[in-house]
Amino acid sequence: MGAISEKSAEFLIRSRIADAEGGDVDALFELGVVYSTGRGGVPVDLVEAHKWFNLAALSGCTRGQQCRAEISVEMTAREIAEAQRQARSWLGGCGYQRRAA
């Protein structure tokens, strides 16, 4: 059972990242939801969640802005800084083009 849910979680993440790399703002937001709630068997990871909500917010997603703010209260300044660093790295490394809001 554990291996099935792990494979399911990996597929969910890979497919949404591929959509996000293609400019799908909803995919960015959904990745934040997945990591902030543990949906689909994905372990909760607030740094990852903040990163994806931040990327969604930068793309004009107001829900991303709201969720980023909500989880920020549960994070340390160091965790937030790491999430921001990872977001910048992702933007610089994947060739993602932000869509105009």
Tab-separated table of C-alpha atoms in Angstrom:
chain	number	residue	atom	x	y	z
A	1	MET	CA	0.000	0.000	0.000
A	2	GLY	CA	2.778	2.455	0.889
A	3	ALA	CA	4.568	1.945	-2.421
A	4	ILE	CA	1.365	2.636	-4.366
A	5	SER	CA	0.691	5.909	-2.563
A	6	GLU	CA	4.340	6.910	-2.944
A	7	LYS	CA	4.187	6.301	-6.712
A	8	SER	CA	0.891	8.183	-6.861
A	9	ALA	CA	2.413	11.130	-5.000
A	10	GLU	CA	5.447	11.151	-7.306
A	11	PHE	CA	3.206	11.115	-10.382
A	12	LEU	CA	1.076	13.947	-8.994
A	13	ILE	CA	4.122	16.104	-8.334
A	14	ARG	CA	5.826	15.341	-11.666
A	15	SER	CA	2.705	16.048	-13.693
A	16	ARG	CA	1.955	19.337	-11.919
A	17	ILE	CA	5.594	20.479	-12.198
A	18	ALA	CA	5.494	19.775	-15.934
A	19	ASP	CA	2.321	21.873	-16.190
A	20	ALA	CA	3.919	24.629	-14.091
A	21	GLU	CA	6.988	24.680	-16.342
A	22	GLY	CA	4.604	25.196	-19.241
A	23	GLY	CA	3.253	28.354	-17.612
A	24	ASP	CA	0.165	26.910	-15.885
A	25	VAL	CA	-0.446	29.229	-12.931
A	26	ASP	CA	-3.068	26.874	-11.495
A	27	ALA	CA	-0.413	24.137	-11.360
A	28	LEU	CA	1.846	26.427	-9.305
A	29	PHE	CA	-0.993	27.057	-6.856
A	30	GLU	CA	-1.974	23.377	-6.723
A	31	LEU	CA	1.604	22.386	-5.899
A	32	GLY	CA	1.445	24.781	-2.955
A	33	VAL	CA	-1.794	23.148	-1.817
A	34	VAL	CA	-0.328	19.653	-2.187
A	35	TYR	CA	2.728	20.486	-0.072
A	36	SER	CA	0.826	22.514	2.537
A	37	THR	CA	-1.852	19.856	3.119
A	38	GLY	CA	-0.138	16.578	2.280
A	39	ARG	CA	-2.745	15.846	-0.390
A	40	GLY	CA	-2.190	12.730	-2.453
A	41	GLY	CA	0.201	11.195	0.061
A	42	VAL	CA	2.822	13.921	-0.380
A	43	PRO	CA	4.564	14.764	2.908
A	44	VAL	CA	3.705	18.216	4.272
A	45	ASP	CA	6.583	20.583	3.528
A	46	LEU	CA	5.918	24.251	4.276
A	47	VAL	CA	9.122	25.438	2.573
A	48	GLU	CA	8.036	23.730	-0.671
A	49	ALA	CA	4.474	24.977	-0.201
A	50	HIS	CA	5.663	28.569	0.302
A	51	LYS	CA	7.879	28.302	-2.779
A	52	TRP	CA	4.981	27.209	-5.005
A	53	PHE	CA	2.514	29.708	-3.510
A	54	ASN	CA	5.145	32.414	-4.009
A	55	LEU	CA	5.594	31.437	-7.670
A	56	ALA	CA	1.825	31.461	-8.140
A	57	ALA	CA	1.600	34.871	-6.466
A	58	LEU	CA	4.353	36.240	-8.721
A	59	SER	CA	2.232	35.084	-11.660
A	60	GLY	CA	-0.737	37.116	-10.440
A	61	CYS	CA	-2.609	34.439	-8.486
A	62	THR	CA	-4.315	36.156	-5.537
A	63	ARG	CA	-5.095	32.778	-3.928
A	64	GLY	CA	-1.352	32.100	-3.999
A	65	GLN	CA	-0.722	35.392	-2.213
A	66	GLN	CA	-3.307	34.561	0.458
A	67	CYS	CA	-2.077	31.027	1.077
A	68	ARG	CA	1.559	32.151	1.154
A	69	ALA	CA	0.641	34.648	3.868
A	70	GLU	CA	-1.326	32.045	5.824
A	71	ILE	CA	1.475	29.480	5.976
A	72	SER	CA	4.132	32.134	6.623
A	73	VAL	CA	2.872	32.534	10.187
A	74	GLU	CA	3.812	28.888	10.825
A	75	MET	CA	7.334	29.284	9.417
A	76	THR	CA	10.602	30.691	10.716
A	77	ALA	CA	12.336	33.564	8.942
A	78	ARG	CA	15.039	31.102	7.851
A	79	GLU	CA	12.436	28.760	6.303
A	80	ILE	CA	10.807	31.647	4.430
A	81	ALA	CA	14.194	32.813	3.152
A	82	GLU	CA	14.948	29.273	1.943
A	83	ALA	CA	11.576	29.056	0.182
A	84	GLN	CA	12.254	32.390	-1.533
A	85	ARG	CA	15.715	31.218	-2.593
A	86	GLN	CA	14.250	28.030	-4.046
A	87	ALA	CA	11.589	30.017	-5.926
A	88	ARG	CA	14.249	32.264	-7.487
A	89	SER	CA	16.315	29.217	-8.376
A	90	TRP	CA	13.320	27.513	-10.000
A	91	LEU	CA	12.513	30.620	-12.026
A	92	GLY	CA	16.090	30.891	-13.202
A	93	GLY	CA	16.635	27.239	-13.946
A	94	CYS	CA	13.605	25.940	-15.777
A	95	GLY	CA	13.033	28.483	-18.476
A	96	TYR	CA	9.561	29.158	-17.073
A	97	GLN	CA	7.972	32.243	-18.554
A	98	ARG	CA	5.559	34.083	-16.297
A	99	ARG	CA	2.279	34.888	-17.931
A	100	ALA	CA	1.056	38.439	-17.729
A	101	ALA	CA	-1.633	38.802	-15.083
